Amino acid sequence: MSPSEKDPTRRLAARVAGSRPNPFVAGLKSAWPIVTGVIVALVLQAAIAPMLGPFYAKLLLDIGIAIVLAVSLNIVNGFAGQFSIGHAGFMMVGGYAAALITYYGSIKLGWVEPGAYGVEVHGGFLGSGDLLFLAACVFGGVVAALAGLVVGLPSLRLRGDYLAIVTLGFGEIVRVLVQQTSDVLDPTTAAEASMLEAAKHIGGPLGFTGTPTYVSPTPWITDAAGNQTGHAGIFFVFTFVAIVLVVAFRLKISTHGRALLAVRENEVAAEAVGVNTSRAKVVAFVTAAFFAGIGGALYAHEVGVTLNPKELGFQKSIDLVIMVVLAGMGSISGVVYAATMLTILPELLRDSAEYRMPIYALALIVVMIVRPQGLFGIQEIWELRPRLRFLKASLIGAAAGLVSWQLFGRVRIGVHAVDSFIAALSAIGKLVLLGGLIAAALFAVMMLGGALFSRFQSRKTPRAIARELSSERAGAVLAKADDSPKARPSDDADREDAP
Amino acid sequence: MTTFLQTLVNSIGLGSLYALTALGYTLVYGVLRFINFAHSDVFTVGAWASFTLASAFGWAATGSPWFAMPLVLLLAMAVCAALGIAIEFLAYRPLRKAPRLNVLITAIGVSLFLQNVGQLKWVFGTQPQPMPPLLEDSSLAEVAGVQIRVIDVVVVVLTVFLLMLLEFLIYRTRLGRAMRAVSFDEKVASLMGINVNRIITLTFGIGSALAAAGGLFYALKYTGLKQPADATWVLLGLKAFVAAVVGGIGNVRGAVAGALLIAFVEMFGAQYLSPHMRDLYVFVILIAVLMFKPSGLFGKAVVEKV
């Protein structure tokens, strides 16, 4: 046997190279998640939203936007471990940039009747208005990405708490700057003003009023007379959700994502194994800011939302941080789950909204002490190993939620403070029930899917080959250790890396 | 010239408030090497607690006797010291060995918790409240057209007194020596027979008591108390934090110098450039300092050991 065949690394390389699919198949494989996402978005828009009614359709929109924002924050906080608490700042940059394009752009393009108060949605599905809106979203993302570059650069010198403060400072600076701007120009005035002049009139402390509501939950139907109701907001939001999810997943399992995780775990060690940590950190910031900008753009055009510097302050950033931290920093499915749950929660807690934030804060502290890596850690939901146990746990959780919902839903003491607390417990019970059922369904699907997949899987995946080889190698190392005299116990083991 | 002097006087008043709060950040950073995000909320609790105390004594309407202000000051300091110690014991002590990111997130959690519990109806409520005047708000003297208010004088004198007390505590007592030892090297300090946990707890108590004093003075100076979760408090805490960083975090004298610098920049910027951008100047300074001299103006650069 020649030495090259003996070397397991070379054999692995050869076998992985042999199992590499051709570019055409690889291209299709890359495209199918996005295609599926777009189809799901279309189904949500055309079939599910009309069934849900306006209230739940709006909730669906909120959930979608929250997912875009939380997953983007997960890239920088979860993957790269660069703790950013100014994400709402990126959102604000993207939102205002996009609103500038759709509002003043619509006026410049002459889509607004003279004397009209606000700017209306223009054109049909994927018509010129929608194209302008999509372009505005991308523009918002790009502007936010530039801001991300500006914030990412100091991150090269700072770590941990200092970086958190700088991102916070960035968010505040953006807020203060936006508050200095003047009121939005009305369409008649705006038609004559230059775009540079328009950029100075983005609402100031009152907010950017009158943005066209491209992101509306009203089911989009064209009746026989050709009149259109609502707009394809859900479709657009969930298309962006699909894109951000695919990008995040592919980033996580790629070399770049592994580099980010290495930076998160130990920056010095990452540098030592050849990761360009500066590049990795800036890439994380720019990517996260890009999608935060898109999230902000979607938010800016949502029905019932006025783009307002007050709304997008520190509190908003913290809401997003809670979604990422509670779910587990680095787990994309976990963050999606948390974003969904924490968007539904305030609706359930309507009666006792004052208890929402204390409960969030307490949950944050308790999770950090009891389970520092967050609920899911870095694992995706389907990677959690003893799935049967998790399935049981989520079913038990759901049952407990049901009991607490029903029990606390009936008890009233008569003292307002106590009653609203009990109402909060009841609402949380409801949420736990919902969360437990969703989690149980997910685990069941994963188990079924896993069983089916392993049955039909014919070719070994590179991962399986690697696992096999590593066990071979472990055997070789053990055999070698038996031959050699007894190994000296390592005296490095109890050395602590004290700062 | 009068405007210039008036701004100078105002900034010394504001700077002393920042200094009291910045010291809390710096002391805690000295012993635990982390930024106590919840500190600004201890400041808020200090302000609100002194409001609650002053109203409970019924001095709001009648006008206050001479001992009102020292009494409220001592009580508020005691309340906040207890709060700081409780926070350290319940939230930070279980995380002594955890990664710094976890401690940071916990600190943010504690901060949110304090803000939002303070908002509850049976705590401080969501309404802004007027602070009872514990001191006569009159002009003490007028030098060259510059108004010097009684409150400003009292605040500055008391701040200087507290700072001297702290200086004495840190550099002249056994406790202070223990604090400096823990700050220098926790492990060696514990080998020398210092009870590190007790020192950390005491440090939190001292920092929180100073924040309470800052809170009371703030409430006396700017009498409209905003609701506990208002952004004003967060911003105030941030500025104090910036002061600590600019002075070199972990450095007690640096924190005072940084606080004065921040107050000067803010006040003069507001006076001579644009009053709307006053928050901006502070953050620009912060980012500039962190970019070019992350250890602060008076701090020592720390080389990270692997």
mmCIF file with all atom_site columns, N, CA, C and O in Angstrom, chain A residues 364-378:
data_model
loop_
_atom_site.group_PDB
_atom_site.id
_atom_site.type_symbol
_atom_site.label_atom_id
_atom_site.label_alt_id
_atom_site.label_comp_id
_atom_site.label_asym_id
_atom_site.label_entity_id
_atom_site.label_seq_id
_atom_site.pdbx_PDB_ins_code
_atom_site.Cartn_x
_atom_site.Cartn_y
_atom_site.Cartn_z
_atom_site.occupancy
_atom_site.B_iso_or_equiv
_atom_site.pdbx_formal_charge
_atom_site.auth_seq_id
_atom_site.auth_comp_id
_atom_site.auth_asym_id
_atom_site.auth_atom_id
_atom_site.pdbx_PDB_model_num
ATOM 1  N N  . LEU A 1 364 ? -34.854 35.929 30.827 1.00 0.00 ? 364 LEU A N  1
ATOM 2  C CA . LEU A 1 364 ? -33.487 36.120 30.322 1.00 0.00 ? 364 LEU A CA 1
ATOM 3  C C  . LEU A 1 364 ? -32.465 35.772 31.397 1.00 0.00 ? 364 LEU A C  1
ATOM 4  O O  . LEU A 1 364 ? -31.501 35.033 31.146 1.00 0.00 ? 364 LEU A O  1
ATOM 5  N N  . ILE A 1 365 ? -32.681 36.276 32.606 1.00 0.00 ? 365 ILE A N  1
ATOM 6  C CA . ILE A 1 365 ? -31.729 36.028 33.695 1.00 0.00 ? 365 ILE A CA 1
ATOM 7  C C  . ILE A 1 365 ? -31.697 34.541 34.034 1.00 0.00 ? 365 ILE A C  1
ATOM 8  O O  . ILE A 1 365 ? -30.629 33.935 34.131 1.00 0.00 ? 365 ILE A O  1
ATOM 9  N N  . VAL A 1 366 ? -32.897 33.953 34.159 1.00 0.00 ? 366 VAL A N  1
ATOM 10 C CA . VAL A 1 366 ? -32.961 32.546 34.574 1.00 0.00 ? 366 VAL A CA 1
ATOM 11 C C  . VAL A 1 366 ? -32.315 31.652 33.513 1.00 0.00 ? 366 VAL A C  1
ATOM 12 O O  . VAL A 1 366 ? -31.518 30.755 33.839 1.00 0.00 ? 366 VAL A O  1
ATOM 13 N N  . VAL A 1 367 ? -32.607 31.923 32.228 1.00 0.00 ? 367 VAL A N  1
ATOM 14 C CA . VAL A 1 367 ? -32.009 31.098 31.177 1.00 0.00 ? 367 VAL A CA 1
ATOM 15 C C  . VAL A 1 367 ? -30.491 31.221 31.208 1.00 0.00 ? 367 VAL A C  1
ATOM 16 O O  . VAL A 1 367 ? -29.767 30.230 31.089 1.00 0.00 ? 367 VAL A O  1
ATOM 17 N N  . MET A 1 368 ? -29.994 32.444 31.427 1.00 0.00 ? 368 MET A N  1
ATOM 18 C CA . MET A 1 368 ? -28.544 32.630 31.441 1.00 0.00 ? 368 MET A CA 1
ATOM 19 C C  . MET A 1 368 ? -27.891 31.861 32.591 1.00 0.00 ? 368 MET A C  1
ATOM 20 O O  . MET A 1 368 ? -26.768 31.379 32.478 1.00 0.00 ? 368 MET A O  1
ATOM 21 N N  . ILE A 1 369 ? -28.598 31.754 33.710 1.00 0.00 ? 369 ILE A N  1
ATOM 22 C CA . ILE A 1 369 ? -28.012 31.054 34.853 1.00 0.00 ? 369 ILE A CA 1
ATOM 23 C C  . ILE A 1 369 ? -28.176 29.541 34.697 1.00 0.00 ? 369 ILE A C  1
ATOM 24 O O  . ILE A 1 369 ? -27.244 28.781 34.922 1.00 0.00 ? 369 ILE A O  1
ATOM 25 N N  . VAL A 1 370 ? -29.367 29.118 34.271 1.00 0.00 ? 370 VAL A N  1
ATOM 26 C CA . VAL A 1 370 ? -29.669 27.689 34.255 1.00 0.00 ? 370 VAL A CA 1
ATOM 27 C C  . VAL A 1 370 ? -29.182 27.022 32.974 1.00 0.00 ? 370 VAL A C  1
ATOM 28 O O  . VAL A 1 370 ? -28.650 25.914 32.991 1.00 0.00 ? 370 VAL A O  1
ATOM 29 N N  . ARG A 1 371 ? -29.394 27.685 31.857 1.00 0.00 ? 371 ARG A N  1
ATOM 30 C CA . ARG A 1 371 ? -29.004 27.087 30.588 1.00 0.00 ? 371 ARG A CA 1
ATOM 31 C C  . ARG A 1 371 ? -28.317 28.143 29.736 1.00 0.00 ? 371 ARG A C  1
ATOM 32 O O  . ARG A 1 371 ? -28.941 28.774 28.866 1.00 0.00 ? 371 ARG A O  1
ATOM 33 N N  . PRO A 1 372 ? -27.011 28.353 29.984 1.00 0.00 ? 372 PRO A N  1
ATOM 34 C CA . PRO A 1 372 ? -26.317 29.507 29.395 1.00 0.00 ? 372 PRO A CA 1
ATOM 35 C C  . PRO A 1 372 ? -26.301 29.513 27.873 1.00 0.00 ? 372 PRO A C  1
ATOM 36 O O  . PRO A 1 372 ? -26.165 30.575 27.273 1.00 0.00 ? 372 PRO A O  1
ATOM 37 N N  . GLN A 1 373 ? -26.427 28.363 27.238 1.00 0.00 ? 373 GLN A N  1
ATOM 38 C CA . GLN A 1 373 ? -26.369 28.372 25.776 1.00 0.00 ? 373 GLN A CA 1
ATOM 39 C C  . GLN A 1 373 ? -27.735 28.656 25.146 1.00 0.00 ? 373 GLN A C  1
ATOM 40 O O  . GLN A 1 373 ? -27.875 28.621 23.938 1.00 0.00 ? 373 GLN A O  1
ATOM 41 N N  . GLY A 1 374 ? -28.761 28.936 25.957 1.00 0.00 ? 374 GLY A N  1
ATOM 42 C CA . GLY A 1 374 ? -30.095 29.162 25.420 1.00 0.00 ? 374 GLY A CA 1
ATOM 43 C C  . GLY A 1 374 ? -30.821 27.839 25.295 1.00 0.00 ? 374 GLY A C  1
ATOM 44 O O  . GLY A 1 374 ? -30.236 26.774 25.475 1.00 0.00 ? 374 GLY A O  1
ATOM 45 N N  . LEU A 1 375 ? -32.123 27.899 24.957 1.00 0.00 ? 375 LEU A N  1
ATOM 46 C CA . LEU A 1 375 ? -32.921 26.667 24.959 1.00 0.00 ? 375 LEU A CA 1
ATOM 47 C C  . LEU A 1 375 ? -32.361 25.605 24.020 1.00 0.00 ? 375 LEU A C  1
ATOM 48 O O  . LEU A 1 375 ? -32.218 24.447 24.381 1.00 0.00 ? 375 LEU A O  1
ATOM 49 N N  . PHE A 1 376 ? -32.029 26.006 22.801 1.00 0.00 ? 376 PHE A N  1
ATOM 50 C CA . PHE A 1 376 ? -31.582 25.010 21.832 1.00 0.00 ? 376 PHE A CA 1
ATOM 51 C C  . PHE A 1 376 ? -30.068 24.989 21.671 1.00 0.00 ? 376 PHE A C  1
ATOM 52 O O  . PHE A 1 376 ? -29.546 24.166 20.940 1.00 0.00 ? 376 PHE A O  1
ATOM 53 N N  . GLY A 1 377 ? -29.380 25.909 22.292 1.00 0.00 ? 377 GLY A N  1
ATOM 54 C CA . GLY A 1 377 ? -27.945 25.985 22.077 1.00 0.00 ? 377 GLY A CA 1
ATOM 55 C C  . GLY A 1 377 ? -27.669 26.323 20.629 1.00 0.00 ? 377 GLY A C  1
ATOM 56 O O  . GLY A 1 377 ? -28.395 27.093 20.006 1.00 0.00 ? 377 GLY A O  1
ATOM 57 N N  . ILE A 1 378 ? -26.650 25.715 20.088 1.00 0.00 ? 378 ILE A N  1
ATOM 58 C CA . ILE A 1 378 ? -26.322 26.013 18.693 1.00 0.00 ? 378 ILE A CA 1
ATOM 59 C C  . ILE A 1 378 ? -27.042 25.055 17.762 1.00 0.00 ? 378 ILE A C  1
ATOM 60 O O  . ILE A 1 378 ? -27.052 25.217 16.554 1.00 0.00 ? 378 ILE A O  1
#
